[in-house]
mmCIF file of C-alpha atoms in Angstrom:
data_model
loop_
_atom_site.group_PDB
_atom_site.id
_atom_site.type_symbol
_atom_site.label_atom_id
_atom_site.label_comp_id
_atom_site.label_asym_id
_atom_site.label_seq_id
_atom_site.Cartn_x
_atom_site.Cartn_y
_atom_site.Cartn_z
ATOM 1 C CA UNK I 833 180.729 102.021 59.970
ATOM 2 C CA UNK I 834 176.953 101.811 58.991
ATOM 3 C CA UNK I 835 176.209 103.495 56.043
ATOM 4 C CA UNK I 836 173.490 104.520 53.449
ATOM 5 C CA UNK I 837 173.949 102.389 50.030
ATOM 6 C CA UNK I 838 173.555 104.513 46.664
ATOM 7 C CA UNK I 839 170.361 103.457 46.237
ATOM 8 C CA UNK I 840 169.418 104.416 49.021
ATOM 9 C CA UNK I 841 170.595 107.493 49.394
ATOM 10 C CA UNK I 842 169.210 108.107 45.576
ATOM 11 C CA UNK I 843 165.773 107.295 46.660
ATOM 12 C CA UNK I 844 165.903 109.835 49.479
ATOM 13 C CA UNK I 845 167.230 112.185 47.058
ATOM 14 C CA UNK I 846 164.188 111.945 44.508
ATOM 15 C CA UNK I 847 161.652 112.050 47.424
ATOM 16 C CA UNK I 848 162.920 115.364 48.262
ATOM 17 C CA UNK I 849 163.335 116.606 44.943
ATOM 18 C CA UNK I 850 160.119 115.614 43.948
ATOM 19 C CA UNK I 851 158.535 117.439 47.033
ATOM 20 C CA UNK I 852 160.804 120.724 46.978
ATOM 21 C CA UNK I 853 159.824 121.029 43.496
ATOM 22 C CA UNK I 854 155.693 120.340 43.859
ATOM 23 C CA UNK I 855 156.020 117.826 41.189
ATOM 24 C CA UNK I 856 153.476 115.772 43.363
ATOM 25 C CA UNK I 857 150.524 118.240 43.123
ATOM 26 C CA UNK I 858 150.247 122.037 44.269
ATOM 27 C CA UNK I 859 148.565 122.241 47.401
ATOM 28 C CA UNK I 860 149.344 118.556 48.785
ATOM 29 C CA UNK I 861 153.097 118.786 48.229
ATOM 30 C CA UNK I 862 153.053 121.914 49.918
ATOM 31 C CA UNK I 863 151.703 120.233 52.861
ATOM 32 C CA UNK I 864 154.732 117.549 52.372
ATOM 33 C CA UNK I 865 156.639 120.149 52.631
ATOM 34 C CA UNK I 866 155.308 122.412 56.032
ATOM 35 C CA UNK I 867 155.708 118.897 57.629
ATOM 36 C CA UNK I 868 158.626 115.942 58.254
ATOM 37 C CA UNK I 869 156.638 113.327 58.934
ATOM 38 C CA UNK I 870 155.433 111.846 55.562
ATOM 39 C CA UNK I 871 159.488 112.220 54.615
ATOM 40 C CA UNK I 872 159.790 110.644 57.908
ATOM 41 C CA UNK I 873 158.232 107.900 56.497
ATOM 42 C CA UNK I 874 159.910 107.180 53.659
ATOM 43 C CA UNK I 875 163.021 107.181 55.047
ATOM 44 C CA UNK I 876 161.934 104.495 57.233
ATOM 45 C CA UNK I 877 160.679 102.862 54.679
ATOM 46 C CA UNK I 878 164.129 103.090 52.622
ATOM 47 C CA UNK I 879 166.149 102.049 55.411
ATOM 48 C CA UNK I 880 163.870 99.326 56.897
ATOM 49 C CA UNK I 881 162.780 100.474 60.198
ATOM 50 C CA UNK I 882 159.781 102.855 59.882
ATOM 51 C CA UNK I 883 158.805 102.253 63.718
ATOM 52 C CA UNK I 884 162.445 104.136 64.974
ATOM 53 C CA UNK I 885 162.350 106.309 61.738
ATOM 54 C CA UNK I 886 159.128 107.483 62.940
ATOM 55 C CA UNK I 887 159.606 108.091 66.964
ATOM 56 C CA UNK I 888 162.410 110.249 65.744
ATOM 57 C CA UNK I 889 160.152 111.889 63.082
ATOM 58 C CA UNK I 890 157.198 112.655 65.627
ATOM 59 C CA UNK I 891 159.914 114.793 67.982
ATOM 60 C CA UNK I 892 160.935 116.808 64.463
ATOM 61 C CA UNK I 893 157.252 117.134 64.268
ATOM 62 C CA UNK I 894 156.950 119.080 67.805
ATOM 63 C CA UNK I 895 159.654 121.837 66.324
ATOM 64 C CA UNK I 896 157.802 122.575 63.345
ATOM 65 C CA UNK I 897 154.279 122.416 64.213
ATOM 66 C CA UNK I 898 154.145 125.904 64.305
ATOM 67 C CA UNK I 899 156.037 126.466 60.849
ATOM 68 C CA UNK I 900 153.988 128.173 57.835
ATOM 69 C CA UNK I 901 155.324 130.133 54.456
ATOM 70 C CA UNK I 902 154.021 133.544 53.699
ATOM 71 C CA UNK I 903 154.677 134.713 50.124
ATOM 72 C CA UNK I 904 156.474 131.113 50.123
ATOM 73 C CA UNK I 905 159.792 131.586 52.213
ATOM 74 C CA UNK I 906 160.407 129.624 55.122
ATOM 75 C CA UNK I 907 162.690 129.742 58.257
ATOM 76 C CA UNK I 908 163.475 126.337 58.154
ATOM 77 C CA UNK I 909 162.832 123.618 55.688
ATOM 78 C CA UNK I 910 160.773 120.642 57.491
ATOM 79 C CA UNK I 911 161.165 118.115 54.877
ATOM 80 C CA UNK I 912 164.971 118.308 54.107
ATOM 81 C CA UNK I 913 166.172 118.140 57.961
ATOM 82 C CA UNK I 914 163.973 115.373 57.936
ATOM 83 C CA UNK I 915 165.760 113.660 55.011
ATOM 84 C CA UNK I 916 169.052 114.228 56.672
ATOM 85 C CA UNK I 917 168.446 114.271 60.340
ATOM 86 C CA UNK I 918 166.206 110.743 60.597
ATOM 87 C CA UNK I 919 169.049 108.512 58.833
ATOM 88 C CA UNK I 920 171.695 110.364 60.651
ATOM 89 C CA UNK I 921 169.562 109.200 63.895
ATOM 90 C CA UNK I 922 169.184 105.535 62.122
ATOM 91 C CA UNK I 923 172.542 105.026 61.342
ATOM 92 C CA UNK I 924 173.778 106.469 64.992
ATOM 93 C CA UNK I 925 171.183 104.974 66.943
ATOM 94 C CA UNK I 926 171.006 108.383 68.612
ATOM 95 C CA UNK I 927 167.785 109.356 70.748
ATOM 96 C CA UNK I 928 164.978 111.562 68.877
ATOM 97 C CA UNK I 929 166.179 115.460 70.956
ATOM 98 C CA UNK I 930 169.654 114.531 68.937
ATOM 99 C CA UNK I 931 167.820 114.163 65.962
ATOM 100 C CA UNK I 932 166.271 117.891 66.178
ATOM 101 C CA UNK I 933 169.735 119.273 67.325
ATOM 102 C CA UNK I 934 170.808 117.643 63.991
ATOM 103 C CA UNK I 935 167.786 119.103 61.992
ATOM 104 C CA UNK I 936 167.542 122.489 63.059
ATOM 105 C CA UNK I 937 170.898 123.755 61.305
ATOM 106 C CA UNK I 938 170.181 121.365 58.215
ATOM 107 C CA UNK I 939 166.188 123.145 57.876
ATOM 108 C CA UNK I 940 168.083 126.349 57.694
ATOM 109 C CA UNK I 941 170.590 124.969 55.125
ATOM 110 C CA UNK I 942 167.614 123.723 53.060
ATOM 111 C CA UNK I 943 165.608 127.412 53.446
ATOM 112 C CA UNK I 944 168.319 129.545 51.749
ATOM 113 C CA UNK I 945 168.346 126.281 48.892
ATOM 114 C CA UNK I 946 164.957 126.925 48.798
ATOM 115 C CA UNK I 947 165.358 130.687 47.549
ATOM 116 C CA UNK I 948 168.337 129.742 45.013
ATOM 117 C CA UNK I 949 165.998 127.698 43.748
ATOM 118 C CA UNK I 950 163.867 131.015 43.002
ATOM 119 C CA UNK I 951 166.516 132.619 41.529
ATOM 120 C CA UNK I 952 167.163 129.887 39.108
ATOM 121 C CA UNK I 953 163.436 130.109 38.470
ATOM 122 C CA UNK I 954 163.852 134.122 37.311
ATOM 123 C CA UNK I 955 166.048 132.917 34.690
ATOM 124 C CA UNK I 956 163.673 130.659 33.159
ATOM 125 C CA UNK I 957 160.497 133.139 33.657
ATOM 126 C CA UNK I 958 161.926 134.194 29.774
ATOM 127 C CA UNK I 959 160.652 131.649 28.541
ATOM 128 C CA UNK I 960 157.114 131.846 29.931
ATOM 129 C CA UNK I 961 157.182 135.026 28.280
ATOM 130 C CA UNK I 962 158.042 133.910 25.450
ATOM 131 C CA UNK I 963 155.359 131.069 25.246
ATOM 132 C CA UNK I 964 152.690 133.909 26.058
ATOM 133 C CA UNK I 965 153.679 136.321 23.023
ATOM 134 C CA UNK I 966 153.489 133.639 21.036
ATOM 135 C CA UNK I 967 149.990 132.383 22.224
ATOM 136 C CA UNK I 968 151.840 128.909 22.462
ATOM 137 C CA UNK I 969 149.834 126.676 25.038
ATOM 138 C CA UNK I 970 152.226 123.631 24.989
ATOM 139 C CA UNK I 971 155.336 126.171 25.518
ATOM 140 C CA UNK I 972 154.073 127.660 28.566
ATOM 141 C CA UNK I 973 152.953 124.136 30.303
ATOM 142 C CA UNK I 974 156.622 123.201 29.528
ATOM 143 C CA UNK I 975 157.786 126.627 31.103
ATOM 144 C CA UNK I 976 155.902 126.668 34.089
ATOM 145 C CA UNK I 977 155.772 123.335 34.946
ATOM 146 C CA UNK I 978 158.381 120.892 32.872
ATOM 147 C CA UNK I 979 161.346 123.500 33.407
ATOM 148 C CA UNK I 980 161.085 124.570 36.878
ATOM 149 C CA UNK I 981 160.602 120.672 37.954
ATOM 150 C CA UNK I 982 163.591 119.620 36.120
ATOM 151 C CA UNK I 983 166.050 122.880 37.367
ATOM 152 C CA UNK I 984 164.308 121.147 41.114
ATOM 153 C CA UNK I 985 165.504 117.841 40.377
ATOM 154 C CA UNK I 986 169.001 118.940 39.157
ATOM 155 C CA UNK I 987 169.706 121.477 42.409
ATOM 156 C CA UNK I 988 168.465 118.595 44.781
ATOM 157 C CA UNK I 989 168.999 115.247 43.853
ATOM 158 C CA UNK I 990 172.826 115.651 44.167
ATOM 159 C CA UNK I 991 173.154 117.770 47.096
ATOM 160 C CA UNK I 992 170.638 115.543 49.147
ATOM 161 C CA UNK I 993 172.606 112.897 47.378
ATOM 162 C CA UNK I 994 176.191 113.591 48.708
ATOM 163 C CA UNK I 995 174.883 115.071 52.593
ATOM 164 C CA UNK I 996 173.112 111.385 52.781
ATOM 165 C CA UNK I 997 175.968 109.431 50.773
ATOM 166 C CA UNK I 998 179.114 110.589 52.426
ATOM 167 C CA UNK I 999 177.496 112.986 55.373
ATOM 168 C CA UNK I 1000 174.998 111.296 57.081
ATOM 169 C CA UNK I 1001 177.465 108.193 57.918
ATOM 170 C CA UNK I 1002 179.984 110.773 59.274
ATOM 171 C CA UNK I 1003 177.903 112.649 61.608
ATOM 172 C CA UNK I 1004 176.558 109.564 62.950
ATOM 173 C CA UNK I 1005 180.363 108.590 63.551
ATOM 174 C CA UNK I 1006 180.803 111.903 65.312
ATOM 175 C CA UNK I 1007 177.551 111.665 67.515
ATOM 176 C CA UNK I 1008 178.501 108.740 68.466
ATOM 177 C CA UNK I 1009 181.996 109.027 69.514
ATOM 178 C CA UNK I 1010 180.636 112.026 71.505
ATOM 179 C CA UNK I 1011 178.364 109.971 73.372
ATOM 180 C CA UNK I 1012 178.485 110.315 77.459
ATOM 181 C CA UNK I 1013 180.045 113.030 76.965
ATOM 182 C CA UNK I 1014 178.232 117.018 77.800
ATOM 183 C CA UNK I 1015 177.986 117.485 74.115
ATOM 184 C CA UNK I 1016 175.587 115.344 73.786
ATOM 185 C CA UNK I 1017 173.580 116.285 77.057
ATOM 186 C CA UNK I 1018 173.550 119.691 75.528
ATOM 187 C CA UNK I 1019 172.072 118.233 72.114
ATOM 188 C CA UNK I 1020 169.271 116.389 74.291
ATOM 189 C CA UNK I 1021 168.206 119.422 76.254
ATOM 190 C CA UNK I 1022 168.819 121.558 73.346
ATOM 191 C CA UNK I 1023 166.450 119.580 71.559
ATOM 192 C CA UNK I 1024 163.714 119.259 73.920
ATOM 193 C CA UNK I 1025 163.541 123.359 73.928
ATOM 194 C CA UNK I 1026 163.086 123.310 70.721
ATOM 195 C CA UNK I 1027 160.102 121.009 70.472
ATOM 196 C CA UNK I 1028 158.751 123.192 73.574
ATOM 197 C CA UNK I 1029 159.144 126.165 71.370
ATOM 198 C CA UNK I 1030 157.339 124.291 68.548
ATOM 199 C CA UNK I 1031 154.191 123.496 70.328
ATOM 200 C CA UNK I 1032 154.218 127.559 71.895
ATOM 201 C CA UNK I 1033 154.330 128.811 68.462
ATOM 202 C CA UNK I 1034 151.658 126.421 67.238
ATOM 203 C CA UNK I 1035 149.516 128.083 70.081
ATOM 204 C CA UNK I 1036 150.419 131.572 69.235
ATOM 205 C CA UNK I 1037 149.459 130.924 65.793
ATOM 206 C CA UNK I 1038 146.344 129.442 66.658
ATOM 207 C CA UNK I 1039 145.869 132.730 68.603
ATOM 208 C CA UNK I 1040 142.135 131.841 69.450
ATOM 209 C CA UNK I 1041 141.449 131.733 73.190
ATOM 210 C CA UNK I 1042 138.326 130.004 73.306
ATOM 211 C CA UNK I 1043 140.336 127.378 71.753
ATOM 212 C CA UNK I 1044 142.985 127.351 74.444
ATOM 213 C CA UNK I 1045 141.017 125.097 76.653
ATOM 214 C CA UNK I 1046 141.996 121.881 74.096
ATOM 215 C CA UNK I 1047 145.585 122.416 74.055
ATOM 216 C CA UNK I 1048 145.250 121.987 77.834
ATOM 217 C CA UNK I 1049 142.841 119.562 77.770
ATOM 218 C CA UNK I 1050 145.406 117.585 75.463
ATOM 219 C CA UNK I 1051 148.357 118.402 77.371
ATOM 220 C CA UNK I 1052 147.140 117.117 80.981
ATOM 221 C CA UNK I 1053 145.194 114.131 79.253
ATOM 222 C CA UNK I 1054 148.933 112.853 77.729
ATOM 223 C CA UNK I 1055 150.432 113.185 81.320
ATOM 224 C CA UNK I 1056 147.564 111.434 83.235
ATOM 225 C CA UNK I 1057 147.436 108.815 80.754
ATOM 226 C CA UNK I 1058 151.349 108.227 79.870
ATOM 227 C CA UNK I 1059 151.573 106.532 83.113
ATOM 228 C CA UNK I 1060 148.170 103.741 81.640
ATOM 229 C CA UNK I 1061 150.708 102.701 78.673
ATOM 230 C CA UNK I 1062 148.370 104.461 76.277
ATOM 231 C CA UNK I 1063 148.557 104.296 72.876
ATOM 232 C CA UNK I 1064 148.470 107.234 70.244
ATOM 233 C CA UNK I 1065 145.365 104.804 68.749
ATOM 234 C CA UNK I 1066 143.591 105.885 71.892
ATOM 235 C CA UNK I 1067 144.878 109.327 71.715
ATOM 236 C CA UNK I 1068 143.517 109.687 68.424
ATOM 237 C CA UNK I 1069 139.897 108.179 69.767
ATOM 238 C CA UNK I 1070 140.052 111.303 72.003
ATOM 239 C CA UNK I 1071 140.865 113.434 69.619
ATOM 240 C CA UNK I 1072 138.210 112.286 67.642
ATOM 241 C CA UNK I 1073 135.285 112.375 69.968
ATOM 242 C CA UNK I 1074 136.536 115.406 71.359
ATOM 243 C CA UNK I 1075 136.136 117.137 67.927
ATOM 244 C CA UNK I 1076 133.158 115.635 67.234
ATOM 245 C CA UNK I 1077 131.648 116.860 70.812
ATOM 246 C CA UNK I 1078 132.749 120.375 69.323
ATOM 247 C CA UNK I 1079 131.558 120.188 66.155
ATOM 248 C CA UNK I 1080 128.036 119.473 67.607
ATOM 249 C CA UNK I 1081 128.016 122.316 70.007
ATOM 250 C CA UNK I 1082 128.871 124.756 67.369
ATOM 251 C CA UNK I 1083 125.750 123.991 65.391
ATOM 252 C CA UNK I 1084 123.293 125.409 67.310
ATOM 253 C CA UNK I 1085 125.172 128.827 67.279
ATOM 254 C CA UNK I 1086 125.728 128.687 63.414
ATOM 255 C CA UNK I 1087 122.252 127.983 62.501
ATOM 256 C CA UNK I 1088 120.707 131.499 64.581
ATOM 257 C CA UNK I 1089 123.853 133.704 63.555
ATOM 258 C CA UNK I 1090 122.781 132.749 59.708
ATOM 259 C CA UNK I 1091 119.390 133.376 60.303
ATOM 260 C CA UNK I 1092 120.322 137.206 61.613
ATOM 261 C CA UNK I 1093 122.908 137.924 58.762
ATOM 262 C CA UNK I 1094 119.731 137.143 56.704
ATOM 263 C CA UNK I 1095 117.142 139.128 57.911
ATOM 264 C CA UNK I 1096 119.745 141.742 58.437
ATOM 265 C CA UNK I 1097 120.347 141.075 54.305
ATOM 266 C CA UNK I 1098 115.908 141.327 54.120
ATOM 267 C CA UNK I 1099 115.845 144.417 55.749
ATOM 268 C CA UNK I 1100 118.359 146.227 54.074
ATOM 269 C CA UNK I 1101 116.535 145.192 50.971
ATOM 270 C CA UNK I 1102 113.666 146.680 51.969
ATOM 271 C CA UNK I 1103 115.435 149.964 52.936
ATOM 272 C CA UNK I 1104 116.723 150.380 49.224
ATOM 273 C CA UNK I 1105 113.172 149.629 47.663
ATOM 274 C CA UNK I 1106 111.841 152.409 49.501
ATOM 275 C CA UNK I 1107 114.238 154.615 47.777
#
């Protein structure tokens, strides 16, 4: 049975931890967070086949494109079902739709961590309170940022730790011993609503219908040009140049709508200094 070594799974462990907690910066772990891929990543990295660790990554991607945190809370967690669900898919050699049927119950498992992890953070608000009657600068850096970084480390690392250690290998095992059977067919079309239901809610949050036109642009350029062996290089040329084309066009409509906000501003101006 293949399996994740300690170090490994340690390595995994910290990556999490160290995003879960923002210990890498405020607004860019955040966006480690919203999204698998960079996790993706270095699990591939870990286990020594980014190109698979990535294909499976790309079809988490679809499910949580749509994903944002209002006041912080989450439905699902991207990064952890990525930390789980990509080495489960290594180790099992299990297609990517498996993968997302294995990361959409671990995301959840990783949300409701996610809000122990704010109740372990009321208990140690005292001390930021503390720090702040006392005028003590040092104490509160250590309060807001040392403490809450270290209770992070200490609910993650061994959780993430033991599901990657002793889980991971297991599921794989099970996947795989369910294979050809309609389990898995129902994990593979399972998973392919899900990504559909990724990319809808990315559109609904977009919300925007002058902007519709590239999502179908997009969609119908991928299935004309899957057939051309195509690579997501070229895809991102289009992407580039189509944005560019965009940018452009939206200059000549920024420059006149400025120009009437100001002499709006003038004559309003002029209204009050003939009071």
């Amino acid at each position: 049975m293949d399996t994740l070594s300690i170090t490994q799974s340690l390595l995994i462990a910290l990556w999490v931890a160290a995003v879960m907690s923002r210990w890498l910066g405020g607004g860019a772990t955040l966006t480690l967070r919203f999204s698998p891929l960079m996790t993706g990543l270095i699990v591939g990295i870990v286990m020594g086949d980014v190109k698979q660790a990535m294909i499976v990554t790309a079809a988490l991607q679809m499910i949580y494109m749509g994903v944002f945190a209002p006041g912080g809370s989450m439905p699902a967690e991207p990064s952890v079902a990525a930390a789980i669900a990509v080495p489960v898919a290594l180790l099992g050699d299990l297609p990517a739709e498996a993968a997302i049927a294995v990361a959409v119950p671990v995301g959840l498992l990783g949300s409701y961590l996610y809000q122990f992890r704010f109740f372990i953070n009321t208990f140690l608000g005292k001390y930021t309170d503390k720090a702040v009657e006392d005028l003590n600068q040092k104490a509160m850096s250590r309060s807001i940022i040392l403490y809450p970084t270290l209770a992070s480390f200490i609910l993650y690392v061994p959780l993430i730790f033991i599901s990657l250690y002793f889980g991971a290998p297991l599921i794989a095992d099970v996947i795989n011993a369910l294979e050809g059977t309609v389990v898995i067919h129902i994990l593979e079309v399972v998973g392919g609503g899900l990504a559909a239901i990724g990319i809808a809610t990315t559109v609904y949050v977009i919300g925007r219908k002058d902007y519709m036109v590239f999502f179908f642009l997009a969609y119908f350029m991928s299935v004309v040009l899957s057939s051309l062996e195509i690579t997501m290089v070229t895809y991102s040329i289009f992407g580039i140049l189509i944005a560019l084309i965009f940018v452009q066009s939206q200059k000549g409509k920024v420059a006149p709508a400025a120009e009437k906000a100001s002499s709006t501003f003038e004559e309003d101006d002029d209204y009050d200094d003939g009071f």
